Short mmCIF file of C-alpha atoms and ligand atoms in Angstrom, two decimals:
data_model
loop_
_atom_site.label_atom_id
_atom_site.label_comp_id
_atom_site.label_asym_id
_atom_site.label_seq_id
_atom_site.Cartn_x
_atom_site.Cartn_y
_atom_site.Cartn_z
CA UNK N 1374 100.26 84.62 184.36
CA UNK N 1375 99.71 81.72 181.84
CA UNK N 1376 96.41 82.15 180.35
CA UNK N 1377 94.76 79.03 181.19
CA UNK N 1378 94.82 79.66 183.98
CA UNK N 1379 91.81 81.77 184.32
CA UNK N 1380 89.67 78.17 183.09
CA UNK N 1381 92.04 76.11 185.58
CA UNK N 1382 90.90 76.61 189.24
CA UNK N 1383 93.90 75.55 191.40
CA UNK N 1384 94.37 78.60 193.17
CA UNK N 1385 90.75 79.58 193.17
CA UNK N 1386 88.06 79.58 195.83
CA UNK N 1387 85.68 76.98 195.16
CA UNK N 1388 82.34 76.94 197.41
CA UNK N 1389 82.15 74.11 200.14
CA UNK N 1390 79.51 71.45 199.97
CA UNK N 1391 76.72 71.30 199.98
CA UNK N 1392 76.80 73.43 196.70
CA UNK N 1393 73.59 76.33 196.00
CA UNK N 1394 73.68 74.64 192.66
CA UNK N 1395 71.57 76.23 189.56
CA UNK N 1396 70.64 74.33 186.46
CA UNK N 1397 69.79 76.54 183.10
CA UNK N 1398 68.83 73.85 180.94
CA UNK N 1399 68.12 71.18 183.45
CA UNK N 1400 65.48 69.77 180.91
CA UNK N 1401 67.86 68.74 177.79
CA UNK N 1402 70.05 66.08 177.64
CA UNK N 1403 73.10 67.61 179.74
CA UNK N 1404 70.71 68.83 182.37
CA UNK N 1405 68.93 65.41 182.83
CA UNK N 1406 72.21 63.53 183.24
CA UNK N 1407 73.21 66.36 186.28
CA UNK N 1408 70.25 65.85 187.82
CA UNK N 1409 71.18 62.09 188.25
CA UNK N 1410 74.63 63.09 189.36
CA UNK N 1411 72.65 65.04 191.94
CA UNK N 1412 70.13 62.27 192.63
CA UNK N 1413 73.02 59.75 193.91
CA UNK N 1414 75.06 62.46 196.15
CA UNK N 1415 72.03 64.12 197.75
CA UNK N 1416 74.28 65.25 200.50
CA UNK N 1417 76.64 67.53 198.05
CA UNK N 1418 74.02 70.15 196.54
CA UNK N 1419 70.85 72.48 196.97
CA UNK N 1420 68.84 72.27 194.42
CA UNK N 1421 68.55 76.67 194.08
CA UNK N 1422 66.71 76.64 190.21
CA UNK N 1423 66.35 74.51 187.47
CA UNK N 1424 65.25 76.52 184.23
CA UNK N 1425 64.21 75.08 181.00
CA UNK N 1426 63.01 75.71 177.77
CA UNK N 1427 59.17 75.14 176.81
CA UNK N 1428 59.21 71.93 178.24
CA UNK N 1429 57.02 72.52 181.12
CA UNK N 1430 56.07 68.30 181.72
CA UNK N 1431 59.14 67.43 182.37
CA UNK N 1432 60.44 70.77 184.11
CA UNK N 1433 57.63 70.23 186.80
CA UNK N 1434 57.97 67.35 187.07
CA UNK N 1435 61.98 67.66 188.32
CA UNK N 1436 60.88 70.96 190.10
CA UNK N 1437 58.50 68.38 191.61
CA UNK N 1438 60.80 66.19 192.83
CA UNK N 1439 64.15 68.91 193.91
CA UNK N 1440 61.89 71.31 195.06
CA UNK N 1441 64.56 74.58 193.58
CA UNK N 1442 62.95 77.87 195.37
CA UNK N 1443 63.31 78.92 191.91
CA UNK N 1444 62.36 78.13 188.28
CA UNK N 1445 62.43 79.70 184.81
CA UNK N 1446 60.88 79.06 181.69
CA UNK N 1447 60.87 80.91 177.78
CA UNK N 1448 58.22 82.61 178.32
CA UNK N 1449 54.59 83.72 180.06
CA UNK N 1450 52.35 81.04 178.02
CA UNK N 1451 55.10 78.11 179.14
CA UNK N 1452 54.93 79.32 182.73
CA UNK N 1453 50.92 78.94 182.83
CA UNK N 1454 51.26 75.81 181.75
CA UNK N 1455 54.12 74.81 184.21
CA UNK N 1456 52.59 76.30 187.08
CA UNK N 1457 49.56 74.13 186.44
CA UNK N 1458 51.40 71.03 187.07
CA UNK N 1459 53.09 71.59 189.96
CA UNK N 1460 51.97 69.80 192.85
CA UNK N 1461 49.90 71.29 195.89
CA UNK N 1462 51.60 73.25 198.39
CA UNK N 1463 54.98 73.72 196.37
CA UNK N 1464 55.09 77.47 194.71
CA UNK N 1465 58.48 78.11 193.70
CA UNK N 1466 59.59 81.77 191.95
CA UNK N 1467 59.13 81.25 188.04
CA UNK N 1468 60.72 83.83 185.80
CA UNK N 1469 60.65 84.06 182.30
CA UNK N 1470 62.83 84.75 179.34
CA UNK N 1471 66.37 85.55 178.72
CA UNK N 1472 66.54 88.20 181.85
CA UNK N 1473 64.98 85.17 184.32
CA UNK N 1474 67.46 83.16 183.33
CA UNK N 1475 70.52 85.76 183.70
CA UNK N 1476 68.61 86.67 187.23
CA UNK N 1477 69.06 82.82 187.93
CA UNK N 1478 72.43 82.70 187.41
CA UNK N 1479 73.68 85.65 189.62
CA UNK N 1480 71.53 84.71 192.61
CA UNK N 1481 73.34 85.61 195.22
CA UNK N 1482 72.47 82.54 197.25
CA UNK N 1483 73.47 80.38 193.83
CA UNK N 1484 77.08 79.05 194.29
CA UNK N 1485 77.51 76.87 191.40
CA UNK N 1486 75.60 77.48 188.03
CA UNK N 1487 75.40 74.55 185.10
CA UNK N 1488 74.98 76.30 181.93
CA UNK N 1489 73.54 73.72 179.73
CA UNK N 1490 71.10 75.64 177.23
CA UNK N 1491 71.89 74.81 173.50
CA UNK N 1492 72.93 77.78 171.63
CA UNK N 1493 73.61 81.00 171.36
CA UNK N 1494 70.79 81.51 174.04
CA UNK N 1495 73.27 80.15 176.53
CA UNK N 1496 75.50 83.23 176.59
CA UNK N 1497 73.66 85.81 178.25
CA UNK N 1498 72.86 83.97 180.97
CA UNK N 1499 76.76 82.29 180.87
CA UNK N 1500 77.92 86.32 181.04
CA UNK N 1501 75.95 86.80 184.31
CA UNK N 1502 77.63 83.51 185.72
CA UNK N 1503 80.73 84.66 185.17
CA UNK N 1504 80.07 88.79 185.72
CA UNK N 1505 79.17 87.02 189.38
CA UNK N 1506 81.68 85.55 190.09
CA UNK N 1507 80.52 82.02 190.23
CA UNK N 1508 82.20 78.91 189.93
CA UNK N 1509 80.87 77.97 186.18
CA UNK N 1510 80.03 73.80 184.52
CA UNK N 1511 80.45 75.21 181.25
CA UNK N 1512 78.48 72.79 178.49
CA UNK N 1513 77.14 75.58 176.25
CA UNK N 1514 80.17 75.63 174.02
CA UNK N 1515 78.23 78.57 171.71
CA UNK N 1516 78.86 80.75 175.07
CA UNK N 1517 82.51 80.88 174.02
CA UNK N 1518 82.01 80.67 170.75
CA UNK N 1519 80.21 84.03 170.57
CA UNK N 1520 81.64 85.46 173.60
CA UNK N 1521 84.53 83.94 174.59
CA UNK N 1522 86.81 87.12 175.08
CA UNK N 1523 83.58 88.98 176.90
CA UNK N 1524 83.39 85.99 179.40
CA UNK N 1525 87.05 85.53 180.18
CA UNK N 1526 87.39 89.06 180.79
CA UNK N 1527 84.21 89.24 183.22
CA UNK N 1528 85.82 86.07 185.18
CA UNK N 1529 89.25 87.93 185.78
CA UNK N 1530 87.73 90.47 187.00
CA UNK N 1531 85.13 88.73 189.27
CA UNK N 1532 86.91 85.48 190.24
CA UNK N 1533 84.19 83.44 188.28
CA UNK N 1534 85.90 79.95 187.67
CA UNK N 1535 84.91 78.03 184.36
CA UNK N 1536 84.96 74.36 184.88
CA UNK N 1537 84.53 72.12 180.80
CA UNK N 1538 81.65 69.85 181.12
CA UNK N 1539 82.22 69.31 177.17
CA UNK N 1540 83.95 65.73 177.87
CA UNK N 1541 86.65 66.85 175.55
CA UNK N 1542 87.68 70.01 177.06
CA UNK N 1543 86.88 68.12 180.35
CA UNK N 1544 89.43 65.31 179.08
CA UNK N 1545 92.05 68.18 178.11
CA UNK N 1546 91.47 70.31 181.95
CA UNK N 1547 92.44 66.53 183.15
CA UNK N 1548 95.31 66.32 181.40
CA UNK N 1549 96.37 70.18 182.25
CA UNK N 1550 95.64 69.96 185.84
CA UNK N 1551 98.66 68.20 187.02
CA UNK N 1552 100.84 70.38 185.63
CA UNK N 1553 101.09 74.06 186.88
CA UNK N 1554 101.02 77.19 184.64
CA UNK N 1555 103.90 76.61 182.35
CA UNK N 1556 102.42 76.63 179.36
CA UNK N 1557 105.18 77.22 177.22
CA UNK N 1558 105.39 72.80 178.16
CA UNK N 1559 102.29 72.22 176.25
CA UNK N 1560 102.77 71.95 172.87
CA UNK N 1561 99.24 70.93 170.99
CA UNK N 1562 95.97 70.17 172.40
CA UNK N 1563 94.09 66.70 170.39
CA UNK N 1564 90.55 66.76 170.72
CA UNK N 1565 88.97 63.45 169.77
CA UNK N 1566 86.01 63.15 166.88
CA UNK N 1567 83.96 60.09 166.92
CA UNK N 1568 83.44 61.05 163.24
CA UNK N 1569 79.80 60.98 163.67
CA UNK N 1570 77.63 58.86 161.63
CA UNK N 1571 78.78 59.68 158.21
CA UNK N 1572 82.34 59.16 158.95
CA UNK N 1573 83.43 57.30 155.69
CA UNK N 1574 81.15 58.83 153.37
CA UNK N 1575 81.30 60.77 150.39
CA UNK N 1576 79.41 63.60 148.39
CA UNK N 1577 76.93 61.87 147.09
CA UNK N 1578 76.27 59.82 150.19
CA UNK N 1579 75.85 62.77 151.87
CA UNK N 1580 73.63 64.65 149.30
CA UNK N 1581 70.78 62.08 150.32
CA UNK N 1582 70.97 61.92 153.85
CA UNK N 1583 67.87 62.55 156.51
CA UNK N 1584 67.23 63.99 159.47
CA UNK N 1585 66.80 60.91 161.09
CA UNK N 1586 70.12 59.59 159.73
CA UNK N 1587 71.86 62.56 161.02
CA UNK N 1588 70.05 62.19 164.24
CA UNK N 1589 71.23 58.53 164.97
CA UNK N 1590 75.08 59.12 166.80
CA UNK N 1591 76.55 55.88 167.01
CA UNK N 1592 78.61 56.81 170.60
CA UNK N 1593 76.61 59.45 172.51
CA UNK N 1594 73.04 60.22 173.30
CA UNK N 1595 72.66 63.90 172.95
CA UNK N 1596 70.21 66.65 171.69
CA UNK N 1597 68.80 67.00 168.50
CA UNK N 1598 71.14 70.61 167.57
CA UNK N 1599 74.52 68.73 168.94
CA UNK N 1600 73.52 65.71 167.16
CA UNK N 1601 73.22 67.33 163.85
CA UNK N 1602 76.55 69.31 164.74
CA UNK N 1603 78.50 65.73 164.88
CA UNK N 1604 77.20 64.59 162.06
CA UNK N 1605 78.63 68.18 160.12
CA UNK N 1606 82.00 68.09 162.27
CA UNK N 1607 80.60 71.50 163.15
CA UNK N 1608 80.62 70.24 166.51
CA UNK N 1609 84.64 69.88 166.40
CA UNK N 1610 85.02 72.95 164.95
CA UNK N 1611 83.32 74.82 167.21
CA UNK N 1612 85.29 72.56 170.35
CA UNK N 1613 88.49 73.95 168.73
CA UNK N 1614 87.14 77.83 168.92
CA UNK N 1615 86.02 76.33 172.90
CA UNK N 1616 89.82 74.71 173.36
CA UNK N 1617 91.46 78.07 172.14
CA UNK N 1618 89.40 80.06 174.80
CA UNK N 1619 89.32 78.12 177.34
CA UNK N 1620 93.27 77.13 177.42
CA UNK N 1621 94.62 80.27 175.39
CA UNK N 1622 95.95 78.91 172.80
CA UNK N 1623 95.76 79.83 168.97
CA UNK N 1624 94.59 77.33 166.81
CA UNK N 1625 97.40 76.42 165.20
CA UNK N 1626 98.07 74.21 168.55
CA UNK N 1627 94.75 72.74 168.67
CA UNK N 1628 94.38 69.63 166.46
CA UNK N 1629 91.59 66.68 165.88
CA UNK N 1630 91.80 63.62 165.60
CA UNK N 1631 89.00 61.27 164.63
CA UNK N 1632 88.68 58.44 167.11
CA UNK N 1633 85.28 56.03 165.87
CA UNK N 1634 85.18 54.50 169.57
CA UNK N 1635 84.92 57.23 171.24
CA UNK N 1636 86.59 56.20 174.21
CA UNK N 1637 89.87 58.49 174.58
CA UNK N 1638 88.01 61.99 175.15
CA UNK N 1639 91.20 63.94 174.63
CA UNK N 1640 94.93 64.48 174.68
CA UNK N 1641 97.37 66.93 176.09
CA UNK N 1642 100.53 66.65 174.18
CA UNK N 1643 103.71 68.46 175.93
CA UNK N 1644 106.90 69.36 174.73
CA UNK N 1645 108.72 66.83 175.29
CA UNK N 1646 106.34 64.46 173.31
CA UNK N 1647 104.16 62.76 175.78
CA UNK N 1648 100.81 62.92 175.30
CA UNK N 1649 98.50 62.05 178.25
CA UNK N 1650 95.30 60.92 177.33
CA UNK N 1651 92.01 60.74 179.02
CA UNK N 1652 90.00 57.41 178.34
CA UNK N 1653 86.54 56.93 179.98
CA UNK N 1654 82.98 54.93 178.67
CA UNK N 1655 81.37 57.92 176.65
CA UNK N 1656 78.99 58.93 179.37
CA UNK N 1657 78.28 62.77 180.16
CA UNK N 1658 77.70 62.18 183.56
CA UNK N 1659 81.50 61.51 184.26
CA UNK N 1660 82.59 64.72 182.87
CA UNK N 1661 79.56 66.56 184.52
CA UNK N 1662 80.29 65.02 188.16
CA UNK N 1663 83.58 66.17 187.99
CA UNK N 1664 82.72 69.41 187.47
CA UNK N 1665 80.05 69.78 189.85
CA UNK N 1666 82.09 68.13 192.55
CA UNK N 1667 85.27 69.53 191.74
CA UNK N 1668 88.27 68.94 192.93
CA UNK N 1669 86.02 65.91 194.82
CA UNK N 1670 85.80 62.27 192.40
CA UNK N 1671 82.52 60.61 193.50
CA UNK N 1672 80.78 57.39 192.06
CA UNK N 1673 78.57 57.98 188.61
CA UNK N 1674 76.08 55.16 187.19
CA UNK N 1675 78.27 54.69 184.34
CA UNK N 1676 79.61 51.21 183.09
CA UNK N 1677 83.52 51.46 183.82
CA UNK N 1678 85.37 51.15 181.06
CA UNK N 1679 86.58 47.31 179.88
CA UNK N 1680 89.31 47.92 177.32
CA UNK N 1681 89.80 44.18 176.86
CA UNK N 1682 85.98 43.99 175.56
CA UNK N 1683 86.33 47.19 173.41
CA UNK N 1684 89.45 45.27 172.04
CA UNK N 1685 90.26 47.81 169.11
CA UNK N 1686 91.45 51.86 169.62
CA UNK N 1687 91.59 53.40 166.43
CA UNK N 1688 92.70 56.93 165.15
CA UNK N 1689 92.01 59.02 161.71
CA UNK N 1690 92.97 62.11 159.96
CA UNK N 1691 89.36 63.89 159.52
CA UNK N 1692 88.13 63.87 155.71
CA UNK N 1693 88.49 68.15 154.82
CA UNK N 1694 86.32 67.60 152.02
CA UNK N 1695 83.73 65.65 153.58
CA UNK N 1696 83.58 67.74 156.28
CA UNK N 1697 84.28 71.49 155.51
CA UNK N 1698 83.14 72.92 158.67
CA UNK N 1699 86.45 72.00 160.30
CA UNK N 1700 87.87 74.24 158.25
CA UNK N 1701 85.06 76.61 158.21
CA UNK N 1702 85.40 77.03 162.25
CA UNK N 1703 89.34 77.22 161.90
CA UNK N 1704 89.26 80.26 159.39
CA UNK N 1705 86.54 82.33 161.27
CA UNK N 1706 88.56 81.91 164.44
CA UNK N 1707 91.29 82.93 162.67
CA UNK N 1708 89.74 85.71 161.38
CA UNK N 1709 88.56 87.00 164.37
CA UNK N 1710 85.79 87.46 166.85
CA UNK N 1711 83.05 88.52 164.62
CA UNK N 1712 83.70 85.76 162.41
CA UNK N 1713 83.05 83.15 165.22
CA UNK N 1714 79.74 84.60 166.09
CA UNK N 1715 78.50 84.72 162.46
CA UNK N 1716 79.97 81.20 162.03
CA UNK N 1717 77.91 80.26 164.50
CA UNK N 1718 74.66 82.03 163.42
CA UNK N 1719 74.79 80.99 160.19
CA UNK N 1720 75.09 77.07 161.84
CA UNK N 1721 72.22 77.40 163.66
CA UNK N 1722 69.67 78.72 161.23
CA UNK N 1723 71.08 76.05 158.93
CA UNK N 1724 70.72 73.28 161.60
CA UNK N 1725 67.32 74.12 162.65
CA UNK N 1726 66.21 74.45 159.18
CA UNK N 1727 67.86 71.00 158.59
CA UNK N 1728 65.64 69.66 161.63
CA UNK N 1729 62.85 71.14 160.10
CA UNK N 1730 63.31 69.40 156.70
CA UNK N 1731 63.40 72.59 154.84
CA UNK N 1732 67.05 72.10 153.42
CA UNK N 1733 69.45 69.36 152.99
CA UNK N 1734 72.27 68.16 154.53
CA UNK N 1735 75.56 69.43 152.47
CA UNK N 1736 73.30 73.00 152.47
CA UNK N 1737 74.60 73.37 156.17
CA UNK N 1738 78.03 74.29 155.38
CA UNK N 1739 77.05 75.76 152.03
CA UNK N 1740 75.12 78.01 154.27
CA UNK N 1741 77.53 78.92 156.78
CA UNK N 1742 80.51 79.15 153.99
CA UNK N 1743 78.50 81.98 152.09
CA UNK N 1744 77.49 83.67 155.37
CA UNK N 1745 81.38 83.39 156.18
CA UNK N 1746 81.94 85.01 152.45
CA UNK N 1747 79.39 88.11 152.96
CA UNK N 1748 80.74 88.68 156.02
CA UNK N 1749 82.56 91.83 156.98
CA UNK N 1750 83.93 92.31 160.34
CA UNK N 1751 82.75 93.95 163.23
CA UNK N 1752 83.34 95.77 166.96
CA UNK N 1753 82.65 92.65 168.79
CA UNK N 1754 83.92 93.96 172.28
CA UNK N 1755 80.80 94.51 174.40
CA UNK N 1756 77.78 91.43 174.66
CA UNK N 1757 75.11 94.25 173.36
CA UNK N 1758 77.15 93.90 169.64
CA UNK N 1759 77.83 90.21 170.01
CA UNK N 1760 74.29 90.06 170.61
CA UNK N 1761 73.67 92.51 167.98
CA UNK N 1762 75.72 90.75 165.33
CA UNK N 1763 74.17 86.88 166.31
CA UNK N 1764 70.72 88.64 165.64
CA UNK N 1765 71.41 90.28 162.37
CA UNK N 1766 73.28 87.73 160.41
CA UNK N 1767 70.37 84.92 161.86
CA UNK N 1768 68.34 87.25 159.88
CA UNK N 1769 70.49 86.80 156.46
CA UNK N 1770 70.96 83.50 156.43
CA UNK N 1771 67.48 83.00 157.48
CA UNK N 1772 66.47 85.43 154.27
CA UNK N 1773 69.38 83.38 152.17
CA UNK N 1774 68.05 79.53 152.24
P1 NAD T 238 69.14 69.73 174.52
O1 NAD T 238 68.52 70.23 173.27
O2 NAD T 238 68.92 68.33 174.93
O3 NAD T 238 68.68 70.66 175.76
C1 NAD T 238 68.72 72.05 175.68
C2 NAD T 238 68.15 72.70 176.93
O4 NAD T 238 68.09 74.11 176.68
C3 NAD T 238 66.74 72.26 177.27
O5 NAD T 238 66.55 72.35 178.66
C4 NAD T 238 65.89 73.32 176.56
O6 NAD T 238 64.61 73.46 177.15
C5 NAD T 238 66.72 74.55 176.77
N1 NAD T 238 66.54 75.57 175.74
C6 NAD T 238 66.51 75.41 174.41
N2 NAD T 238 66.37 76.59 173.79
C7 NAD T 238 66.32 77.53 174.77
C8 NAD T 238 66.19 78.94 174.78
N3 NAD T 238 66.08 79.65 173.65
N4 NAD T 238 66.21 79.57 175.98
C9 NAD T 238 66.34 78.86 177.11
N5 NAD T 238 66.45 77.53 177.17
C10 NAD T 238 66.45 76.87 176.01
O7 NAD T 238 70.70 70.07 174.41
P2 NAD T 238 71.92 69.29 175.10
O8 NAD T 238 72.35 68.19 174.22
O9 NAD T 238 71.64 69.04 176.53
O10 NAD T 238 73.07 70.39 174.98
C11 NAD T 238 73.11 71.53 175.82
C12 NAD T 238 74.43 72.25 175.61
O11 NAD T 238 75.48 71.39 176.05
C13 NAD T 238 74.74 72.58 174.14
O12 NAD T 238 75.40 73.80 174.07
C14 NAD T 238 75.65 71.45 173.71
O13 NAD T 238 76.54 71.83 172.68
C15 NAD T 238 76.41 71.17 175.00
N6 NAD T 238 76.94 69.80 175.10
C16 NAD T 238 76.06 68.75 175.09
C17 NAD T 238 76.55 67.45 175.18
C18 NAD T 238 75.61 66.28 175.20
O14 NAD T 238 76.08 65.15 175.35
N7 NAD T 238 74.33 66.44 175.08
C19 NAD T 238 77.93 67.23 175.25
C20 NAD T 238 78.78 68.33 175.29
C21 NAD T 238 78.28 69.61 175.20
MG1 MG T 239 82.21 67.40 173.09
#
């Protein structure tokens, strides 16, 4: 058996429409654009749960218009405060915390789950997906990241299917699908950077930058934590770690290529030389309708592309000492499991304390390389020590800034 198989779902048994769909995360950026995927093919889902975060306006307010059965929030203060703006007569279930949101996504009734938390939060509930055997939209790339040997494993053994919403690995499953399990064909896998919005820069450009700057992507309209992660190339390096999971490759086959336009999401490149390419207006709804409709293609809201008006493709090495987190990402995978998870850790303390204005830019990777440097590997094999692990280095680097 070729390994990507067990991401590729050819010979796998994919629920029938309408879909018992679940969204964790239905209230950031990934989960508002599936809810208008849902919104224009009524007829192809039930709306089971939609969870969020503390955002309790705008989760009622889509629980108020799907009407799930279900709902979860972080915690018992959020869920006060949701409840209270629910409309009369409409009481779904509301559970809390990281269990309600694991309980959501092994529902028995819930066919197809869309795990779009941001971060390292997204992988307990991911696990359950896949421990369930569900058919999986995978955007929380950190779920891999952290746990990507845990969750392959679990969907062997369960028949879970894991479908990339990340419009790169999306691009790449494109590319893949046509052609069977011989992967000994494929030769590299490309992933596409827009380069963010320091592409170009230098040192002491980047020594001055601000949140805000860092928040302004000139392609794609994302949230705040992803945002931040383009701007780093964090955001590729962690897509590699994703890429080598999800298609089972090492990353010595899994390039990147910076591509301003952001208009080819990906290429495949096989052995013989051809490389197929995937080219699409940067919209998340086109990679997110084709997984939640898979192996289906139905209409998205999206401008189609016009390659006349966008005139110019272009293509870049990425700039290593602009951007070490490329690198950073490719050693800790490298290095090994525990690596990956404290790679990650240490990114998202950094990144949050970025949002927060407590450190600067270029003290991202500073943070993460000296997390990567105290490091010292770990028993990563069951989700208690990944969890374990995310928890205690979170602590260091939080105690290091
Ligand atoms: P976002 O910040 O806009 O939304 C995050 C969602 O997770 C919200 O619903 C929020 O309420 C919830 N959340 C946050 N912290 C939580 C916690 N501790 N427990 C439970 N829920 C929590 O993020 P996003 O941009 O939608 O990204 C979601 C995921 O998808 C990330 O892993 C990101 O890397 C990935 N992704 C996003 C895009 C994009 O275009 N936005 C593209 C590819 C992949
Ligand atoms: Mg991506």
């Amino acid at each position: 058996m070729k390994s990507y198989i067990s991401a590729w779902p050819k010979s796998a048994q994919l629920p029938d429409f309408p879909r018992s769909l679940v969204i964790l995360g239905s209230t950031g950026s990934i989960g508002v654009s599936a809810l208008k995927v849902v919104a224009k093919h009524p007829e192809l889902f039930t709306v089971t749960a939609l969870a969020g975060g503390r955002n309790a306006a705008r989760l009622a307010e889509q629980c108020a218009r799907f009407r799930p059965p279900y709902a979860a929030v972080l915690d018992d203060a959020v869920r006060a405060e949701f409840l209270a703006l629910l409309p009369d007569g409409y009481r779904p279930e509301v559970l809390t915390g990281p269990e309600g949101y694991a309980a959501l996504a092994a529902l028995p009734e819930a066919e197809l789950i869309l795990s779009a938390i941001v971060g390292a939060a997204g992988f307990a509930p991911t696990l359950a997906a896949a421990r369930a055997g569900k058919m999986i939209g995978l955007a929380n790339k950190e779920s891999l990241v952290l746990g990507g040997h845990v969750i392959r494993a679990a969907c062997r053994e369960s028949g879970a299917v894991i479908l990339p919403v990340d419009s790169e690995h999306n691009a790449l499953f494109q590319g893949l699908c046509g052609h069977g399990e011989a992967d000994e064909e494929i030769s590299r896998l490309i992933l596409t950077a827009s380069g963010g919005p320091f592409r170009g820069r230098d040192h002491a450009f980047l020594s001055t930058v601000t949140r805000a700057q860092a928040l302004a992507h000139p392609n794609w309209s994302m949230g705040a934590k992803i945002s931040v992660d383009s701007a780093t190339l964090m955001n590729k390096g962690l897509e590699i770690i994703e890429a080598c999971h999800l298609y089972g490759l090492p990353v010595s086959r899994v390039d990147a290529v910076v591509h301003p336009q952001s208009i080819v999401h990906s290429l495949v490149e096989f052995v013989d030389g051809s490389q197929l390419a995937h080219l699409g207006t940067p919209d998340m709804q086109v990679p997110i309708a084709h997984c939640l409709c898979f192996p289906r293609r139905v209409t998205v809201d999206v401008k189609p592309l016009n390659l006349a008006a966008v005139g110019a493709l272009t293509f870049e090495p990425p700039d290593p000492v602009a951007f070490p987190c490329l690198r950073l990402a490719r050693e800790a995978f490298d290095a090994g499991p525990s690596h990956a998870i404290a790679l990650n850790a240490a990114n998202e303390v950094a990144v949050a304390a970025f949002l927060e204005e407590r450190i600067g830019y270029l003290d991202i990777p500073a943070a993460i390389e000296a997390a990567l440097d105290r490091h010292v590997p770990v028993d990563v094999s069951t989700p208690e020590a990944i969890l374990e692990l995310d928890r205690a280095v979170r602590a260091e680097v939080l105690a290091a800034l």
